[in-house]
Tab-separated table of C-alpha atoms and ligand atoms in Angstrom:
chain	number	residue	atom	x	y	z
M	1	MET	CA	0.000	0.000	0.000
M	2	GLY	CA	1.163	3.530	-0.801
M	3	LYS	CA	1.874	5.981	1.941
M	4	GLU	CA	-0.890	8.131	3.372
M	5	ILE	CA	-1.260	11.357	1.467
M	6	LEU	CA	-4.545	12.821	2.753
M	7	GLN	CA	-6.193	11.928	6.018
M	8	ALA	CA	-9.323	13.062	7.777
M	9	LYS	CA	-9.479	12.214	11.447
M	10	ALA	CA	-12.820	12.367	13.217
M	11	VAL	CA	-13.992	15.398	11.241
M	12	THR	CA	-17.396	16.898	11.908
M	13	LYS	CA	-19.043	19.766	10.040
M	14	ARG	CA	-22.379	21.209	11.099
M	15	PHE	CA	-24.760	23.637	9.450
M	16	GLY	CA	-26.811	24.953	12.350
M	17	GLY	CA	-28.424	21.903	13.878
M	18	LEU	CA	-27.648	19.675	10.901
M	19	VAL	CA	-24.593	17.422	11.109
M	20	ALA	CA	-23.542	17.292	7.458
M	21	VAL	CA	-20.300	15.363	8.138
M	22	ASP	CA	-20.386	13.292	11.272
M	23	ASN	CA	-17.122	12.100	12.842
M	24	VAL	CA	-15.587	10.871	9.575
M	25	ASP	CA	-12.260	9.056	9.341
M	26	PHE	CA	-10.844	8.724	5.861
M	27	THR	CA	-7.442	7.960	4.366
M	28	LEU	CA	-6.267	8.458	0.811
M	29	ARG	CA	-3.023	6.751	-0.151
M	30	GLU	CA	-0.472	7.735	-2.773
M	31	PHE	CA	-1.522	6.836	-6.367
M	32	GLU	CA	-4.794	5.384	-5.179
M	33	VAL	CA	-7.944	5.876	-7.249
M	34	ALA	CA	-10.687	6.154	-4.665
M	35	GLY	CA	-14.353	7.036	-4.840
M	36	ILE	CA	-16.903	8.391	-2.422
M	37	ILE	CA	-20.516	7.611	-3.227
M	38	GLY	CA	-23.813	8.177	-1.480
M	39	SER	CA	-27.319	9.452	-2.045
M	40	ASN	CA	-28.102	13.162	-2.345
M	41	GLY	CA	-27.555	14.959	0.928
M	42	ALA	CA	-25.231	12.246	2.261
M	43	GLY	CA	-22.532	14.841	2.986
M	44	LYS	CA	-20.172	14.037	0.092
M	45	THR	CA	-19.693	17.611	-1.127
M	46	THR	CA	-19.349	18.941	2.399
M	47	PHE	CA	-16.645	16.378	3.113
M	48	PHE	CA	-14.982	17.226	-0.211
M	49	ASN	CA	-15.013	20.893	0.830
M	50	LEU	CA	-13.299	19.992	4.098
M	51	LEU	CA	-10.526	18.299	2.116
M	52	THR	CA	-10.101	21.214	-0.299
M	53	GLY	CA	-10.308	23.919	2.372
M	54	MET	CA	-13.612	25.522	1.431
M	55	PHE	CA	-14.859	24.662	4.925
M	56	VAL	CA	-13.130	24.220	8.260
M	57	PRO	CA	-14.519	21.395	10.405
M	58	GLU	CA	-15.847	22.118	13.882
M	59	GLU	CA	-14.086	19.013	15.108
M	60	GLY	CA	-11.301	16.797	13.888
M	61	VAL	CA	-8.229	17.354	11.720
M	62	ILE	CA	-7.208	17.063	8.089
M	63	LEU	CA	-3.630	15.960	7.447
M	64	HIS	CA	-1.569	16.134	4.270
M	65	LYS	CA	1.469	13.848	4.504
M	66	GLY	CA	1.201	14.108	8.259
M	67	VAL	CA	1.036	17.936	8.287
M	68	ASP	CA	-2.067	19.503	9.824
M	69	ILE	CA	-3.797	21.447	7.042
M	70	THR	CA	-7.181	21.762	8.770
M	71	ARG	CA	-7.052	25.547	8.727
M	72	MET	CA	-5.190	26.099	5.485
M	73	THR	CA	-6.934	27.999	2.690
M	74	PRO	CA	-7.792	26.315	-0.620
M	75	GLN	CA	-4.901	28.221	-2.273
M	76	GLN	CA	-2.414	26.999	0.348
M	77	ARG	CA	-3.597	23.442	-0.302
M	78	VAL	CA	-3.220	23.881	-4.055
M	79	GLU	CA	0.354	25.022	-3.429
M	80	ARG	CA	0.911	21.781	-1.527
M	81	GLY	CA	-0.231	19.797	-4.558
M	82	ILE	CA	-3.860	19.173	-3.629
M	83	THR	CA	-5.990	20.392	-6.512
M	84	ARG	CA	-9.664	20.235	-7.274
M	85	THR	CA	-11.049	20.696	-10.733
M	86	PHE	CA	-11.756	24.189	-11.942
M	87	GLN	CA	-15.270	25.331	-12.309
M	88	LEU	CA	-15.225	27.466	-15.417
M	89	THR	CA	-16.920	30.711	-14.530
M	90	SER	CA	-18.617	33.037	-16.947
M	91	THR	CA	-15.428	35.136	-16.936
M	92	PHE	CA	-13.595	32.547	-18.995
M	93	ASP	CA	-16.528	31.652	-21.222
M	94	THR	CA	-15.458	33.970	-24.012
M	95	LEU	CA	-11.884	32.717	-24.053
M	96	SER	CA	-10.861	29.761	-26.172
M	97	VAL	CA	-10.040	26.308	-24.845
M	98	THR	CA	-6.325	26.940	-25.382
M	99	ASP	CA	-6.423	30.361	-23.722
M	100	ASN	CA	-8.006	28.829	-20.640
M	101	LEU	CA	-5.216	26.265	-20.555
M	102	VAL	CA	-2.607	29.009	-20.951
M	103	LEU	CA	-4.129	30.789	-17.955
M	104	ALA	CA	-4.028	27.579	-15.921
M	105	PHE	CA	-0.457	27.001	-17.066
M	106	PHE	CA	0.580	30.446	-15.878
M	107	ARG	CA	-1.272	30.093	-12.638
M	108	ALA	CA	0.715	26.934	-11.982
M	109	PHE	CA	4.175	27.820	-13.202
M	110	HIS	CA	4.570	31.609	-13.501
M	111	GLN	CA	2.256	33.019	-10.901
M	112	ALA	CA	3.532	36.604	-10.803
M	113	SER	CA	3.166	37.366	-14.472
M	114	ILE	CA	-0.347	36.091	-15.073
M	115	TRP	CA	-1.941	39.491	-15.633
M	116	ASN	CA	0.782	40.617	-18.064
M	117	LEU	CA	-0.290	37.811	-20.182
M	118	LEU	CA	-3.947	38.534	-20.644
M	119	PHE	CA	-5.232	38.686	-24.203
M	120	THR	CA	-2.205	40.225	-25.945
M	121	LYS	CA	0.499	37.725	-25.146
M	122	MET	CA	-1.546	34.590	-24.745
M	123	LYS	CA	-1.220	33.410	-28.340
M	124	ARG	CA	2.489	32.830	-28.157
M	125	PHE	CA	1.933	30.149	-25.514
M	126	HIS	CA	-0.490	28.178	-27.655
M	127	ASP	CA	2.379	25.950	-28.777
M	128	GLU	CA	3.879	25.459	-25.336
M	129	PRO	CA	4.596	21.688	-25.209
M	130	LYS	CA	2.761	21.125	-21.920
M	131	ILE	CA	-0.354	22.761	-23.374
M	132	VAL	CA	-0.258	20.913	-26.673
M	133	SER	CA	0.235	17.634	-24.865
M	134	ILE	CA	-2.677	18.252	-22.495
M	135	LEU	CA	-4.927	19.221	-25.427
M	136	GLU	CA	-4.015	15.871	-26.940
M	137	THR	CA	-4.490	13.823	-23.774
M	138	PHE	CA	-7.896	15.330	-23.105
M	139	ASP	CA	-9.145	15.025	-26.696
M	140	LEU	CA	-9.409	18.804	-26.985
M	141	LEU	CA	-7.257	19.395	-30.080
M	142	PRO	CA	-10.258	19.589	-32.431
M	143	VAL	CA	-11.839	22.341	-30.307
M	144	ARG	CA	-8.675	24.135	-29.219
M	145	GLU	CA	-9.723	27.514	-30.680
M	146	ARG	CA	-13.373	27.269	-29.693
M	147	MET	CA	-14.751	29.614	-27.036
M	148	VAL	CA	-15.623	27.831	-23.828
M	149	LYS	CA	-19.244	28.980	-24.005
M	150	ASN	CA	-19.611	27.033	-27.271
M	151	LEU	CA	-18.320	23.720	-25.902
M	152	SER	CA	-20.519	20.736	-25.187
M	153	LEU	CA	-20.853	19.854	-21.519
M	154	GLY	CA	-18.532	16.852	-21.985
M	155	GLU	CA	-15.843	18.980	-23.635
M	156	LYS	CA	-16.181	21.598	-20.924
M	157	ARG	CA	-15.823	18.999	-18.212
M	158	ARG	CA	-12.690	17.614	-19.896
M	159	LEU	CA	-11.255	21.137	-20.058
M	160	GLU	CA	-11.985	21.703	-16.366
M	161	ILE	CA	-10.076	18.546	-15.492
M	162	ALA	CA	-7.293	19.368	-17.975
M	163	MET	CA	-6.771	22.762	-16.302
M	164	ALA	CA	-6.318	21.040	-12.953
M	165	VAL	CA	-4.056	18.304	-14.336
M	166	LEU	CA	-1.867	20.877	-16.112
M	167	ALA	CA	-0.593	22.051	-12.728
M	168	GLU	CA	0.672	18.479	-12.150
M	169	PRO	CA	-0.966	18.114	-8.757
M	170	GLU	CA	-0.126	15.139	-6.570
M	171	VAL	CA	-3.741	14.757	-5.565
M	172	LEU	CA	-6.657	15.393	-7.894
M	173	LEU	CA	-10.058	15.843	-6.266
M	174	LEU	CA	-13.218	15.705	-8.365
M	175	ASP	CA	-16.746	16.369	-7.127
M	176	GLU	CA	-19.285	14.789	-9.492
M	177	PRO	CA	-17.287	15.298	-12.700
M	178	LEU	CA	-19.829	13.145	-14.539
M	179	ALA	CA	-22.950	15.025	-13.468
M	180	GLY	CA	-25.213	16.008	-16.346
M	181	LEU	CA	-23.181	14.180	-18.981
M	182	SER	CA	-24.487	11.712	-21.552
M	183	GLU	CA	-23.242	8.130	-21.468
M	184	SER	CA	-20.690	8.725	-24.240
M	185	GLU	CA	-19.448	11.935	-22.578
M	186	ILE	CA	-19.073	10.005	-19.310
M	187	GLN	CA	-16.909	7.437	-21.077
M	188	GLY	CA	-14.867	10.293	-22.582
M	189	VAL	CA	-14.189	11.831	-19.168
M	190	LEU	CA	-13.375	8.467	-17.560
M	191	LYS	CA	-11.015	7.685	-20.440
M	192	VAL	CA	-8.978	10.857	-19.945
M	193	LEU	CA	-8.941	10.339	-16.184
M	194	ARG	CA	-7.650	6.789	-16.655
M	195	GLN	CA	-4.602	8.253	-18.381
M	196	GLN	CA	-3.717	9.934	-15.086
M	197	PHE	CA	-3.645	6.651	-13.150
M	198	GLY	CA	-0.245	6.169	-11.564
M	199	LYS	CA	0.648	9.837	-12.091
M	200	GLN	CA	-1.769	11.300	-9.594
M	201	THR	CA	-3.723	10.222	-6.561
M	202	ILE	CA	-7.368	10.563	-7.542
M	203	LEU	CA	-10.465	10.964	-5.389
M	204	ILE	CA	-13.770	11.111	-7.214
M	205	VAL	CA	-17.085	11.934	-5.567
M	206	GLU	CA	-19.996	10.435	-7.420
M	207	HIS	CA	-23.687	9.993	-6.862
M	208	LYS	CA	-24.134	6.913	-9.054
M	209	ILE	CA	-22.188	3.829	-8.043
M	210	SER	CA	-22.473	2.327	-11.547
M	211	HIS	CA	-20.471	5.209	-13.055
M	212	VAL	CA	-17.385	4.431	-11.022
M	213	LYS	CA	-17.738	0.645	-10.987
M	214	ASP	CA	-14.811	-0.107	-13.308
M	215	PHE	CA	-12.928	3.009	-12.358
M	216	VAL	CA	-12.095	3.117	-8.665
M	217	GLU	CA	-10.009	0.666	-6.657
M	218	ARG	CA	-11.685	1.497	-3.390
M	219	LEU	CA	-15.084	2.883	-2.539
M	220	THR	CA	-16.329	4.728	0.502
M	221	VAL	CA	-20.081	4.952	0.983
M	222	MET	CA	-21.539	7.887	2.903
M	223	HIS	CA	-25.004	8.165	4.364
M	224	GLU	CA	-26.358	10.938	6.578
M	225	GLY	CA	-22.885	12.342	7.172
M	226	ARG	CA	-21.304	9.061	8.172
M	227	ILE	CA	-19.234	6.427	6.402
M	228	ILE	CA	-21.294	3.254	6.334
M	229	ALA	CA	-19.063	1.055	4.174
M	230	GLU	CA	-15.614	0.967	2.683
M	231	GLY	CA	-13.868	-1.502	0.383
M	232	GLY	CA	-14.125	-2.913	-3.117
M	233	TYR	CA	-17.126	-2.335	-5.370
M	234	GLU	CA	-18.758	-5.739	-4.760
M	235	GLU	CA	-18.054	-5.554	-1.058
M	236	CYS	CA	-19.799	-2.180	-0.782
M	237	LEU	CA	-22.632	-3.226	-3.059
M	238	ASN	CA	-23.455	-6.172	-0.827
M	239	HIS	CA	-22.904	-4.435	2.482
M	240	PRO	CA	-26.147	-4.699	4.523
M	241	GLU	CA	-26.160	-1.027	5.494
M	242	VAL	CA	-25.540	0.084	1.903
M	243	ARG	CA	-28.367	-2.137	0.691
M	244	LYS	CA	-30.650	-0.662	3.295
M	245	SER	CA	-29.838	3.044	3.000
M	246	TYR	CA	-28.519	3.475	-0.532
M	247	TRP	CA	-30.620	0.892	-2.357
M	248	GLN	CA	-33.411	0.890	0.192
M	249	ILE	CA	-33.353	-2.890	0.337
M	250	ASP	CA	-34.168	-4.165	3.798
M	251	ASP	CA	-32.652	-7.660	4.028
M	252	SER	CA	-34.246	-8.483	7.362
M	253	ALA	CA	-37.726	-7.507	6.104
M	254	GLU	CA	-37.202	-9.515	2.905
M	255	ALA	CA	-36.021	-12.511	4.871
M	256	ALA	CA	-39.107	-12.281	7.073
M	257	HIS	CA	-41.350	-12.467	3.997
M	258	VAL	CA	-39.740	-15.567	2.459
C	301	ADP	N1	-23.765	25.614	2.792
C	301	ADP	C1	-24.717	24.879	3.422
C	301	ADP	N2	-25.552	25.425	4.323
C	301	ADP	C2	-26.480	24.694	4.953
C	301	ADP	N3	-26.671	23.373	4.745
C	301	ADP	C3	-25.876	22.769	3.842
C	301	ADP	C4	-24.871	23.488	3.126
C	301	ADP	N4	-24.229	22.613	2.300
C	301	ADP	C5	-24.821	21.427	2.486
C	301	ADP	N5	-25.798	21.500	3.411
C	301	ADP	C6	-26.636	20.390	3.879
C	301	ADP	O1	-25.750	19.381	4.332
C	301	ADP	C7	-26.213	18.083	3.931
C	301	ADP	C8	-25.141	17.409	3.075
C	301	ADP	O2	-25.079	18.092	1.840
C	301	ADP	P1	-23.990	17.774	0.753
C	301	ADP	O3	-22.657	17.694	1.402
C	301	ADP	O4	-24.140	18.746	-0.337
C	301	ADP	O5	-24.433	16.314	0.270
C	301	ADP	P2	-24.122	15.512	-1.076
C	301	ADP	O6	-22.996	16.190	-1.770
C	301	ADP	O7	-23.789	14.138	-0.615
C	301	ADP	O8	-25.382	15.527	-1.880
C	301	ADP	C9	-27.535	18.299	3.222
C	301	ADP	O9	-28.579	18.107	4.145
C	301	ADP	C10	-27.450	19.744	2.782
C	301	ADP	O10	-28.731	20.329	2.678
C	302	MG	MG1	-22.762	16.896	-3.731
């Protein structure tokens, strides 16, 4: 097993009286491809936000390679190599695919000069090897000059992931990267993510277990803020508590009716 890269220890996050994440322990190991699944409202996004630094837990700690990062900002975590996917805002909608990648490239490797670059100088970085190679990996070459607002949802999602991967993070965190995509777009996103296996540690949060079936090595199932199962796909699928809460199959009631 790889060494521990991200760890949550007994973290709790409340919203008023609601316990969105309830005393969760979680470990992500180097080069692992792990998934968190659970029904809507299970606390997946809140937990994700505790890992990325959007929220600070009321209780518990988050460790990165043994260092306490519980109170570090998202930017500080990115600098440590923990990166979530970009959410392309309307600001970048009128820039091309390649220009967005150039911005991400500069954010990662030449932080100070990013604003010098805007609009006038961006073109000269279109042939930067890292950018060309990422366009290739993420199947974005055919749309490289297209404005983001004219991309399909699948293309946009691939660009969002490409912008994160460009910074060569150690850990890549994705919250529902498949949401809203068609089946073929889902396969497209999973295909590009598979190319990162062994290069990055990947944690994917997903609502539908079937989407990540052949993708993740280890699953964690959340329900009402707690982790109710952890292990391989089959193991989680057949776990009594997962059957009861996630699939709403009550084994004891069924058994009583036989
Ligand atoms: N910013 C917030 N303010 C108040 N309640 C929230 C907030 N974010 C999430 N919640 C609540 O916390 C619970 C877990 O939500 P969430 O983490 O988004 O679940 P999931 O991502 O698994 O669907 C839900 O009951 C949700 O309504
Ligand atoms: Mg969510």
